[in-house]
XYZ file of N, CA and C in Angstrom:
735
model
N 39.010 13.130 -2.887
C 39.262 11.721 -3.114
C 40.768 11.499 -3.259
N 40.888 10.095 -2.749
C 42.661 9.865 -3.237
C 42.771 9.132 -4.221
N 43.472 9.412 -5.228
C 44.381 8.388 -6.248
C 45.413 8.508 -6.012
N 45.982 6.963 -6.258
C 47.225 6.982 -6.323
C 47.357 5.376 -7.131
N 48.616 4.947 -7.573
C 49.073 4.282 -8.561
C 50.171 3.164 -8.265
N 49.882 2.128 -8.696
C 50.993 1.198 -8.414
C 52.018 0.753 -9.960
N 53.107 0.641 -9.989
C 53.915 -0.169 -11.195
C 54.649 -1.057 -10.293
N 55.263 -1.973 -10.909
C 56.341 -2.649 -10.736
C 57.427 -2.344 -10.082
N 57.700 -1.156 -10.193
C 58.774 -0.521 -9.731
C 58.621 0.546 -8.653
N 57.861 0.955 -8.808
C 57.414 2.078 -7.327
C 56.003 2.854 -7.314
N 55.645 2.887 -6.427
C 54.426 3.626 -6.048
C 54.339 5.187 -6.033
N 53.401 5.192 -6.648
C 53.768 7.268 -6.633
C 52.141 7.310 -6.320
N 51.915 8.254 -5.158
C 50.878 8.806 -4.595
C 50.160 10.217 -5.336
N 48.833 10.233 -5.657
C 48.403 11.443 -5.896
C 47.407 12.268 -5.142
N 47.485 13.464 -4.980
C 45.953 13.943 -4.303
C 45.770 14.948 -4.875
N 44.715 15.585 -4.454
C 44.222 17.089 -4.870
C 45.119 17.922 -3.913
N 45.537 19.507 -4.113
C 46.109 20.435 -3.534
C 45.333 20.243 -2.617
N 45.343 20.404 -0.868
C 44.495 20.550 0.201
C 43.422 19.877 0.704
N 43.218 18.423 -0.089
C 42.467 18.295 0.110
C 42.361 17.050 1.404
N 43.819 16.915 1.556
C 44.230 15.809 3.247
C 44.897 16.769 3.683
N 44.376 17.190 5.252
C 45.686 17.314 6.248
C 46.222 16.707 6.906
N 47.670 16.571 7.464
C 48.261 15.758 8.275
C 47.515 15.041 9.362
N 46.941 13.696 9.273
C 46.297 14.059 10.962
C 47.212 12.998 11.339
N 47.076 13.397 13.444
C 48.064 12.596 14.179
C 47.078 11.464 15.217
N 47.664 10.672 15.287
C 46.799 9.309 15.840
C 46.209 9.749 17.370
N 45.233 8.984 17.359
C 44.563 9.639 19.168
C 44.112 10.899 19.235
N 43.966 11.722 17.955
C 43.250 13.238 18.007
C 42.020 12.856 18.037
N 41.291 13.603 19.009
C 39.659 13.983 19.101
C 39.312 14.323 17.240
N 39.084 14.241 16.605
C 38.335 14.945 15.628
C 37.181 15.350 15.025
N 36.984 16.492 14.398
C 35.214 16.636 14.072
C 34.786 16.034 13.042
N 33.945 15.770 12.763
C 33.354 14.844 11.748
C 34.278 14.950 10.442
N 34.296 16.262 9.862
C 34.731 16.421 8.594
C 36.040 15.959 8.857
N 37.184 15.999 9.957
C 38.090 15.948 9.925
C 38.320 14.119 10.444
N 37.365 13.570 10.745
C 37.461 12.142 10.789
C 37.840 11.570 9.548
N 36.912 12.571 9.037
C 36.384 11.333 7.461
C 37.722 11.383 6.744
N 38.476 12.627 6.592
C 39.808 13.018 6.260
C 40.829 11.729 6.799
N 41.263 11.848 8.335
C 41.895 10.633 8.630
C 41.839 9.658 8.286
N 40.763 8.980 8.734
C 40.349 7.575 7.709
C 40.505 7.589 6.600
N 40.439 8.307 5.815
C 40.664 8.124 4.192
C 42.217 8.125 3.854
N 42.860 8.715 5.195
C 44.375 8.656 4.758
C 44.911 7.048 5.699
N 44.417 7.015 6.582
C 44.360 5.166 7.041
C 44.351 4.066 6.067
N 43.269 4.438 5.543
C 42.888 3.754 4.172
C 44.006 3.544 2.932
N 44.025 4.810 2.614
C 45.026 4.936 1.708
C 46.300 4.864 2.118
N 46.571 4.508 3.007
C 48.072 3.838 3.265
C 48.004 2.351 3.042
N 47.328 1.741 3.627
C 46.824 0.623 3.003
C 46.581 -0.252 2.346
N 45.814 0.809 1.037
C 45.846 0.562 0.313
C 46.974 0.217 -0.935
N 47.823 1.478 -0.520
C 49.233 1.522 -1.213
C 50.325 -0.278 -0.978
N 50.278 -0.510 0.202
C 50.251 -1.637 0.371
C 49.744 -3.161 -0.517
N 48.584 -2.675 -0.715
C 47.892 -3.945 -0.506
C 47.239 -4.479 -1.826
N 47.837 -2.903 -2.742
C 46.927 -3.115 -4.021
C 47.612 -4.620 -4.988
N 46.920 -4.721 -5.757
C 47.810 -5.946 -6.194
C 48.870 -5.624 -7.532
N 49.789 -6.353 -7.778
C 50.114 -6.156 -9.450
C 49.288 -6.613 -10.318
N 48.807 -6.759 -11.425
C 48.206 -7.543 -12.222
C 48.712 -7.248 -13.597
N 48.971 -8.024 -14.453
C 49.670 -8.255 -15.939
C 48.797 -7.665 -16.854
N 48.969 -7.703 -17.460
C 48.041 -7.498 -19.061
C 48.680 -8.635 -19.855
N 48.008 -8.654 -20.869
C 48.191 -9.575 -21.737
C 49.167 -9.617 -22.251
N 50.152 -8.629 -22.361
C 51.623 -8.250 -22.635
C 52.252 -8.915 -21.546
N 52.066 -9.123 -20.816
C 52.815 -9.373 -19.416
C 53.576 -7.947 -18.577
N 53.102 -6.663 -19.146
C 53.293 -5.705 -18.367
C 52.291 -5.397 -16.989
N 52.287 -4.293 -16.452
C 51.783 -4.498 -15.049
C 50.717 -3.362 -15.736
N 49.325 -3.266 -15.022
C 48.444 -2.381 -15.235
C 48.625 -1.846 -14.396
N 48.408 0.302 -14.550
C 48.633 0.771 -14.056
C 47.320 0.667 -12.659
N 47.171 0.419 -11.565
C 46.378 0.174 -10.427
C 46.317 1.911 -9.960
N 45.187 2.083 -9.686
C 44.763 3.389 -8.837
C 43.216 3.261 -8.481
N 43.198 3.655 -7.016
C 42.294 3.474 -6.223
C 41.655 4.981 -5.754
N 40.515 5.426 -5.536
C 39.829 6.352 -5.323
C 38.824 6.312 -3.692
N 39.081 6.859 -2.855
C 38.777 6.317 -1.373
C 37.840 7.240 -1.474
N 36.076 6.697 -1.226
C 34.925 8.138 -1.041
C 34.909 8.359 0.605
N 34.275 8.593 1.083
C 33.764 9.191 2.032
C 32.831 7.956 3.152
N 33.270 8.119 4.366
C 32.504 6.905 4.897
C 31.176 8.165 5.320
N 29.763 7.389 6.223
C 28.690 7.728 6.491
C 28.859 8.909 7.100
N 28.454 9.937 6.364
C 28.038 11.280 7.496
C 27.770 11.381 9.015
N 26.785 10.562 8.969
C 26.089 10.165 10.077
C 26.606 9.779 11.281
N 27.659 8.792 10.769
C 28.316 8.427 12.226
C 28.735 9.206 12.805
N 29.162 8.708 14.218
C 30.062 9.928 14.844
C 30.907 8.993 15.781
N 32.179 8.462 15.674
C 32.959 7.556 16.187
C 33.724 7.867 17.278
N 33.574 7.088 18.363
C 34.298 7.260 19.424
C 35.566 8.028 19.168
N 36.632 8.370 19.768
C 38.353 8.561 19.654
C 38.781 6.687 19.873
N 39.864 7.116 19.072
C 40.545 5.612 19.089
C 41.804 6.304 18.469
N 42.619 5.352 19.612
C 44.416 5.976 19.485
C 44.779 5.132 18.628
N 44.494 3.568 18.255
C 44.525 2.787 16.844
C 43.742 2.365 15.801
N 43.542 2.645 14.733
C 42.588 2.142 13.545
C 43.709 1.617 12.673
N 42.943 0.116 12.437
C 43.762 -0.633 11.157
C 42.712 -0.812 10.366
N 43.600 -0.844 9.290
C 42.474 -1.391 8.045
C 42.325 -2.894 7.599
N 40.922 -3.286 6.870
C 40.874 -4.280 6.733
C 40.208 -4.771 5.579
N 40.041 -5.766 4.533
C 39.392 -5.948 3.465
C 38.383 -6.881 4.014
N 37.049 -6.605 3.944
C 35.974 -7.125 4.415
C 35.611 -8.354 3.575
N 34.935 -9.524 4.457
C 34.859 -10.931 4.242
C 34.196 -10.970 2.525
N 34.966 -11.711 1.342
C 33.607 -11.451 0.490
C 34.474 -10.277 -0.521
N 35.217 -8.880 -0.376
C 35.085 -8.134 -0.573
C 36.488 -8.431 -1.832
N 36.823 -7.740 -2.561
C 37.865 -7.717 -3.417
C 38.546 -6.102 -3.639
N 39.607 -6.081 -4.126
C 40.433 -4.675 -4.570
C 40.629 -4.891 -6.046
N 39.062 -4.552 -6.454
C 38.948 -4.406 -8.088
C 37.553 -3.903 -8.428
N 37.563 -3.024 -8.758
C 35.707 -2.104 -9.416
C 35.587 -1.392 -8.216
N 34.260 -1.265 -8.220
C 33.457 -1.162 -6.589
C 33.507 -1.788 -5.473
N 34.752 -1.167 -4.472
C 34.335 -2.295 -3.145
C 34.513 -1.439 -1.889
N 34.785 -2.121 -0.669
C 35.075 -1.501 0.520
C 36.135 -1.983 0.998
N 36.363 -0.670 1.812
C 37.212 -1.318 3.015
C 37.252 -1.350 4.130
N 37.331 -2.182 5.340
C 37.401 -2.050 6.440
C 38.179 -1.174 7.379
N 37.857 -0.143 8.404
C 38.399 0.087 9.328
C 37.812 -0.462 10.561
N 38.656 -0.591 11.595
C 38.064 -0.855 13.070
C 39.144 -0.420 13.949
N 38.386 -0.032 14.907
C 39.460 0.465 16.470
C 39.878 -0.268 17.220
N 41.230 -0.998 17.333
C 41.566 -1.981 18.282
C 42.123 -1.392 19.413
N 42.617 -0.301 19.334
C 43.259 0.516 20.652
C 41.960 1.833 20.886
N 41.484 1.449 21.897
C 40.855 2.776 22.057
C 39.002 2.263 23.364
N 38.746 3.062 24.260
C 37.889 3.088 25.246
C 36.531 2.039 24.514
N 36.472 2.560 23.139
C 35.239 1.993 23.064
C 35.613 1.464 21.237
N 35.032 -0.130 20.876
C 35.814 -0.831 19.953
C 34.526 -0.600 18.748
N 35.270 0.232 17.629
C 34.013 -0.040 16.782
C 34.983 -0.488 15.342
N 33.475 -0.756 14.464
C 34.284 -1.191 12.798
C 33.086 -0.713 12.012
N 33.553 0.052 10.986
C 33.149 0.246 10.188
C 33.977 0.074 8.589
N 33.310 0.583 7.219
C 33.188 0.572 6.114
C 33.389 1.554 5.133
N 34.578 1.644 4.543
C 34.671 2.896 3.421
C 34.684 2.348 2.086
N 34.056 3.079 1.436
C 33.913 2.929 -0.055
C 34.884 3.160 -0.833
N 35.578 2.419 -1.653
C 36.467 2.363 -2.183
C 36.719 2.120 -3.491
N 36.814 2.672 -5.141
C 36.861 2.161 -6.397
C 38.164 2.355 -6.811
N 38.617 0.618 -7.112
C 39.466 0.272 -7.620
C 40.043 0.383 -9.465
N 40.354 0.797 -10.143
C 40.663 0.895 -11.161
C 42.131 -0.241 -11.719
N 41.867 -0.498 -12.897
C 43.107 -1.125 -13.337
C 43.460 -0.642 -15.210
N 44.248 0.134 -15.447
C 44.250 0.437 -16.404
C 45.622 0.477 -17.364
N 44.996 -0.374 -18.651
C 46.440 -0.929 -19.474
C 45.732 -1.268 -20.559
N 46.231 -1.988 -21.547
C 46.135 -1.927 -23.339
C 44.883 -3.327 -23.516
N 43.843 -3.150 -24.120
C 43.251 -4.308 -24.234
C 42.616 -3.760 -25.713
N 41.603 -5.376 -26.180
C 40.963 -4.969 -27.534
C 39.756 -4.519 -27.392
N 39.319 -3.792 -27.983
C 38.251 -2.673 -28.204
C 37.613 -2.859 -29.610
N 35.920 -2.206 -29.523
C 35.549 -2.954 -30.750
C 35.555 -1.700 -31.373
N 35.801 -1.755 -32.677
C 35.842 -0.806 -33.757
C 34.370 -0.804 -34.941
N 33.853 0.006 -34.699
C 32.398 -0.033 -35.549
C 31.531 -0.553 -34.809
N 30.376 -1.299 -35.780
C 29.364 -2.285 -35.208
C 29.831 -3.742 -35.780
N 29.959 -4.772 -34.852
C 29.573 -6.607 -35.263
C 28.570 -6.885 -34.378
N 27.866 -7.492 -35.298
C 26.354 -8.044 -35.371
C 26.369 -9.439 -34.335
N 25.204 -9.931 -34.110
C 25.508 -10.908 -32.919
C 25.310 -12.287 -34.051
N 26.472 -13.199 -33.774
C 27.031 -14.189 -34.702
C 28.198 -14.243 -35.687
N 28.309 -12.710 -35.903
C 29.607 -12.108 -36.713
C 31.014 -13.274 -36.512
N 31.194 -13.740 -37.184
C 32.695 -14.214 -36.877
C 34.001 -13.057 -37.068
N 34.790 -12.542 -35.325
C 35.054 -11.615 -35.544
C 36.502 -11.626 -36.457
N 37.097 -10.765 -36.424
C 38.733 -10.788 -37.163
C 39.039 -9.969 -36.895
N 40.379 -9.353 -37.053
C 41.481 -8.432 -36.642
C 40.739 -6.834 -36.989
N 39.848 -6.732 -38.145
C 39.149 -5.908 -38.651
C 38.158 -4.861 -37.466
N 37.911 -5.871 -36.723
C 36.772 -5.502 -36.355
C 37.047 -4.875 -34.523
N 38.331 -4.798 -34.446
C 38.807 -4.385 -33.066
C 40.100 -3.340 -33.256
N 40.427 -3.074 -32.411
C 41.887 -1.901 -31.981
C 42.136 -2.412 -30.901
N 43.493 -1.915 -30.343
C 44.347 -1.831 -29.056
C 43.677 -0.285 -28.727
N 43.275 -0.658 -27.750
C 43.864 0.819 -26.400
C 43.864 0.530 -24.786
N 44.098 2.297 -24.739
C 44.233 1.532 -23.087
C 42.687 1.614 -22.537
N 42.297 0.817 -21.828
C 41.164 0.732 -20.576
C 40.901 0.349 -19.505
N 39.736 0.372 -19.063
C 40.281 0.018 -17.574
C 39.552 -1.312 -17.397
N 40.554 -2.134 -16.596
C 39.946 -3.078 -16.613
C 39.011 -3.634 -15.923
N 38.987 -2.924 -15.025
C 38.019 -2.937 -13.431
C 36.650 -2.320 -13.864
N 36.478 -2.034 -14.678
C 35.113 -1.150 -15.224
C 33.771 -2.161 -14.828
N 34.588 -3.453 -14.966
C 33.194 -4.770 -15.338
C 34.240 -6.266 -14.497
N 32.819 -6.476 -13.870
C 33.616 -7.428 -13.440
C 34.012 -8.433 -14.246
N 33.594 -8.992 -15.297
C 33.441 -9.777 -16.892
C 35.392 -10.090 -17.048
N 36.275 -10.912 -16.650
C 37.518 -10.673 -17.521
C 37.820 -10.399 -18.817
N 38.689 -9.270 -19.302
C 39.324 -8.949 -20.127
C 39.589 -9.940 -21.139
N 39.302 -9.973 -22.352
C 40.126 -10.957 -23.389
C 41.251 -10.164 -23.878
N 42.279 -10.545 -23.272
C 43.480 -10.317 -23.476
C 44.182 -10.443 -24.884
N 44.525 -11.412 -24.783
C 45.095 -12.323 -25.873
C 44.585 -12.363 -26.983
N 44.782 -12.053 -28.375
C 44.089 -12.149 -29.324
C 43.783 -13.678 -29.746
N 44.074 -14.641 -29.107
C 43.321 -16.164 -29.586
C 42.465 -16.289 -28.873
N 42.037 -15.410 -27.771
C 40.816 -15.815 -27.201
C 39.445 -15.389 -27.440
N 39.487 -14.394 -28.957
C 38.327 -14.049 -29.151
C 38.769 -14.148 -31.153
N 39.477 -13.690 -31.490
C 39.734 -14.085 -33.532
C 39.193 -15.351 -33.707
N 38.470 -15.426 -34.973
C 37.354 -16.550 -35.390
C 36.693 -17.142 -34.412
N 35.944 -16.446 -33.586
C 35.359 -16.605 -32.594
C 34.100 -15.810 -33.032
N 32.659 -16.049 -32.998
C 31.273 -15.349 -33.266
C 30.984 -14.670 -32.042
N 30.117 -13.542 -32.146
C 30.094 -12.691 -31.442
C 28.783 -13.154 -30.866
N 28.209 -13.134 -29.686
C 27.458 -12.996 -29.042
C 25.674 -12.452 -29.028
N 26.659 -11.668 -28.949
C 25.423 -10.465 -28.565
C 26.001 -9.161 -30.056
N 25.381 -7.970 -30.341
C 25.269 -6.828 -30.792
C 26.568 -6.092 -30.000
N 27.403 -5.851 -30.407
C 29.189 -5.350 -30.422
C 29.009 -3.590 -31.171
N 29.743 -3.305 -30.151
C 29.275 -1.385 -30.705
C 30.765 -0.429 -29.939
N 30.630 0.106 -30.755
C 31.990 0.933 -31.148
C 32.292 1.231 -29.524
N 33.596 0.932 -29.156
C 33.994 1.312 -27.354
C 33.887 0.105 -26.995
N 33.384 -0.877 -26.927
C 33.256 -1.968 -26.162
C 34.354 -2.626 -25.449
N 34.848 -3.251 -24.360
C 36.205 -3.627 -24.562
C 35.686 -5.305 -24.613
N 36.233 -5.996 -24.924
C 35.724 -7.112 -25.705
C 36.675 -8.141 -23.916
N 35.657 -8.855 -23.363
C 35.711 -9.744 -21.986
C 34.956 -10.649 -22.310
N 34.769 -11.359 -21.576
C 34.532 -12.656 -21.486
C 32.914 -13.003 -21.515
N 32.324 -13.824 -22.386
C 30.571 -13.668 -22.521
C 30.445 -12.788 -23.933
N 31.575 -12.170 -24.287
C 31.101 -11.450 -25.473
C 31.324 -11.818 -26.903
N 32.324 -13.422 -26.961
C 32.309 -14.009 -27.996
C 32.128 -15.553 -27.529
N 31.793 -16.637 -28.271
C 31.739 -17.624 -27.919
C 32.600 -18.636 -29.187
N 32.829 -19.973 -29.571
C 33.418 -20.439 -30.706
C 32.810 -20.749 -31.889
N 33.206 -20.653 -33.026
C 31.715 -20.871 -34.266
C 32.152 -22.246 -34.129
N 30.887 -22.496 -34.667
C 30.033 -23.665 -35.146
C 30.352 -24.032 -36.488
N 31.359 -25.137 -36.223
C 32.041 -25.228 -37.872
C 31.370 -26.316 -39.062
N 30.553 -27.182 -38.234
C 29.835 -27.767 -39.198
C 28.499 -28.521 -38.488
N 27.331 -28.851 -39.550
C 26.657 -29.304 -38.669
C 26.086 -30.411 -38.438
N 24.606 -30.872 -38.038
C 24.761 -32.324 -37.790
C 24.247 -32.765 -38.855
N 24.613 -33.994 -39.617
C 24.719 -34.689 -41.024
C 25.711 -34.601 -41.681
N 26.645 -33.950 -41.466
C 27.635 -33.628 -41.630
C 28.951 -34.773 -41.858
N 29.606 -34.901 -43.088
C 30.854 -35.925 -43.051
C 31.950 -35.470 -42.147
N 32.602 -36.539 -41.290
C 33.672 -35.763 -41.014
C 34.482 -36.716 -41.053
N 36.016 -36.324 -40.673
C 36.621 -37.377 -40.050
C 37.304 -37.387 -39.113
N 37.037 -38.811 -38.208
C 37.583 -39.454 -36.977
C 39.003 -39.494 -36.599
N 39.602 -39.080 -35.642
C 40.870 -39.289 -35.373
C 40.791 -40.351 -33.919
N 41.077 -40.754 -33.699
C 41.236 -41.987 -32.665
C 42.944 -42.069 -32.299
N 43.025 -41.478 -31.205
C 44.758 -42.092 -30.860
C 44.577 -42.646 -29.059
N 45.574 -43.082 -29.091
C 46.147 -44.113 -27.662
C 47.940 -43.833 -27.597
N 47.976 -45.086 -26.859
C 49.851 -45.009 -26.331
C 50.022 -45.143 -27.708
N 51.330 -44.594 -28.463
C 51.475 -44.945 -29.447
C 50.903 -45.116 -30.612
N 49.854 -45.066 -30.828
C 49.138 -45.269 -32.426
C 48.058 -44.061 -32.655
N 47.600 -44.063 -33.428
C 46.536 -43.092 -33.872
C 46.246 -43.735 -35.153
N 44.240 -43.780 -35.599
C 44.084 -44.365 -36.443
C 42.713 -43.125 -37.038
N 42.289 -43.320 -37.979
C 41.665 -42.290 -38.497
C 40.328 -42.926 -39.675
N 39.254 -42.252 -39.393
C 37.964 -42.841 -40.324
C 37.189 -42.021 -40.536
N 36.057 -42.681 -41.573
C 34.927 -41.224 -42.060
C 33.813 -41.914 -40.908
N 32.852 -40.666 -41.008
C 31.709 -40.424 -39.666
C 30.871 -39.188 -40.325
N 29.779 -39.687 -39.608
C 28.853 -38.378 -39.809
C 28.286 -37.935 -38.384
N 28.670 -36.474 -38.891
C 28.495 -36.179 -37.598
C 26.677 -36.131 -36.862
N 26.421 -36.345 -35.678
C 25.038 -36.399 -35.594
C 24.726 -35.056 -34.428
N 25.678 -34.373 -34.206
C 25.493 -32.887 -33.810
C 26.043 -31.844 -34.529
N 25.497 -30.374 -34.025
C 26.830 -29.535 -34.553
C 27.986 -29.726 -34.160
N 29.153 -29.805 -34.896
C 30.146 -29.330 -33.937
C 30.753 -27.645 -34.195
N 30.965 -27.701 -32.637
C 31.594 -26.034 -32.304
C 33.847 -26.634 -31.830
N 34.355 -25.773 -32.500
C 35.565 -26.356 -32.005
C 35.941 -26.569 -30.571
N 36.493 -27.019 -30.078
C 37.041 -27.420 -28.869
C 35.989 -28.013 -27.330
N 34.266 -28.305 -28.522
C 33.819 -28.810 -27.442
C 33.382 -30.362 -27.800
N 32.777 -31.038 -27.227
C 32.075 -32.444 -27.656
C 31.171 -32.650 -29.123
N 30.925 -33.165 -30.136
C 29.860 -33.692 -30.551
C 29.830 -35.351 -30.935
N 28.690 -36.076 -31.396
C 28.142 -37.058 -31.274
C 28.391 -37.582 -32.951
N 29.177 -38.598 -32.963
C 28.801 -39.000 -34.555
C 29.060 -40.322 -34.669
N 28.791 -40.743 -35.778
C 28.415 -42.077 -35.993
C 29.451 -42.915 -37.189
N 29.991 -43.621 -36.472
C 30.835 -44.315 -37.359
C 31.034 -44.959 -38.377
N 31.433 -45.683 -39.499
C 30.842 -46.311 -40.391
C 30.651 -47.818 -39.946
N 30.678 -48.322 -39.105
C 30.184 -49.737 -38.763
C 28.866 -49.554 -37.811
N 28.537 -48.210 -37.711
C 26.930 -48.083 -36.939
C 27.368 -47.644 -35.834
N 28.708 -47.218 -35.372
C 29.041 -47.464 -33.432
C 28.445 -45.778 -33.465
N 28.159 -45.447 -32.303
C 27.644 -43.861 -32.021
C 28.813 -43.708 -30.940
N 30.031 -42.866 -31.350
C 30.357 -42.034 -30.042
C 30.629 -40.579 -29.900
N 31.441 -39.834 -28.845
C 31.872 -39.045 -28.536
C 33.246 -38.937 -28.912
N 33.236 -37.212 -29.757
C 34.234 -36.400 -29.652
C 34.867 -35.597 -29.575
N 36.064 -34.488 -29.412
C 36.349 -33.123 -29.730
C 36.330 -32.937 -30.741
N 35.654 -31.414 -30.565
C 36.056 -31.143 -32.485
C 37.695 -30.126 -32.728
N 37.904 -30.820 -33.482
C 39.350 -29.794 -33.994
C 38.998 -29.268 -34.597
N 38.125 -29.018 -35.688
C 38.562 -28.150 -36.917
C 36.989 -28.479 -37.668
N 36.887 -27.953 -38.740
C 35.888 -28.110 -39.444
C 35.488 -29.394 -40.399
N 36.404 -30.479 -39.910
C 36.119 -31.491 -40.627
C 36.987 -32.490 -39.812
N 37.653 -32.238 -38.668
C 37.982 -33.415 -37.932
C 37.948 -33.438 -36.391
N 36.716 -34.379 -36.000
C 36.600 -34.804 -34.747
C 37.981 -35.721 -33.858
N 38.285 -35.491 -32.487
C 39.221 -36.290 -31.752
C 38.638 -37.395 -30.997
N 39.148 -38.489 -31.143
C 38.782 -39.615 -29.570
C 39.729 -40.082 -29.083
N 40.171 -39.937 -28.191
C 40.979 -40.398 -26.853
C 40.768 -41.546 -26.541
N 41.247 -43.005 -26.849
C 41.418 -44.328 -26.391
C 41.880 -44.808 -25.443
């Protein structure tokens, strides 16, 4: 298999001792020694084509790609050109493929190599067990490095995108904490006093209400004013809804 690695600053290639030989374009080759070429087609390519991507630091994750083996089975014409190609649909992240096809050569074929993408750099990780509803905190996670390509799920990067945030589901030691795995608590509920903020151009005015849903921060609930009016608002905080005039 090939790995190799992208930074910011330069690409450094890895392989196993022996395990590519040189091959030269337009050689007849035998099967085993096809699959070899193509994988070094590929992996030129790839070196190319991989992407940068940040971490939450704004540093670059280290990128390395692993090229398997296309079908035994085939047995492909000679072709004096093969380019590579990322197939319709397909991405350079987890599990994917890549395209080769013969544009120079007697007889035109395309096929498919298997390809796992890796991305690996500092994210939060869960430390122990949190229970599903847990409101999490700094307690309950670490920094390390992982990979981010493991799941297609995005990474929660940033520590505001998951602190006082309830957990989901059942959270267990290793986890790397992405997206679906916390949601926002539920800061108060419906019957609830709150108060109204109301602003426009210039003014902002403010009143008591009860609320007639839960509210969860930063999404809608329903409450009722003190002159009887029923509307819609954001929730900020645990005791004050927004309306936009």
């Amino acid at each position: 298999m090939l790995v190799f690695w992208k930074s910011t600053q330069r690409m450094v290639v890895s392989a196993a001792v022996g395990l590519f030989a040189v091959a030269c374009g337009g050689t007849a080759f035998a099967q085993g020694g096809e699959n070899t070429h193509y994988q070094q087609v590929a992996q030129k390519w790839l070196l190319k084509e991989l992407p940068t991507v940040l971490g939450a630091d704004g540093s670059a994750l280290r990128m390395e790609a692993v090229v398997g083996d296309m079908d035994r089975r085939l047995k492909l014409a000679p072709c004096d050109k093969v380019e590579s190609y990322l197939p319709f649909g397909a991405r350079l992240w987890g599990k994917t493929q890549v395209g080769l096809r013969c544009v120079e050569g007697p007889v035109r074929w395309s096929v498919t190599m298997p390809v796992l993408i890796n991305a690996y750099g500092p994210a939060w990780v869960v430390k122990g067990q949190v229970g599903a509803g847990v409101v999490m905190t700094d307690a309950d996670v670490v920094q390390s490095e992982v990979n981010w390509a493991e799941d297609t799920n995005p990474v929660l990067g940033e520590r505001e995108a998951w602190v006082g945030q309830v957990a989901t589901r059942n959270l267990v030691t290793g986890q790397t904490l992405r997206l679906g795995m916390v949601k926002p608590a539920q800061v108060f509920q419906a019957g609830a006093p709150v108060r109204v903020v109301a602003q426009g151009i210039g003014f902002q005015i403010s009143s008591d209400a009860q609320a007639l849903s839960p509210g969860v921060v930063g999404q809608s609930a329903r409450v009722r004013m003190e002159n009887g009016r029923v509307t819609m608002g954001v929730v900020l905080d645990g005791r004050t809804v927004q309306i936009d005039l």
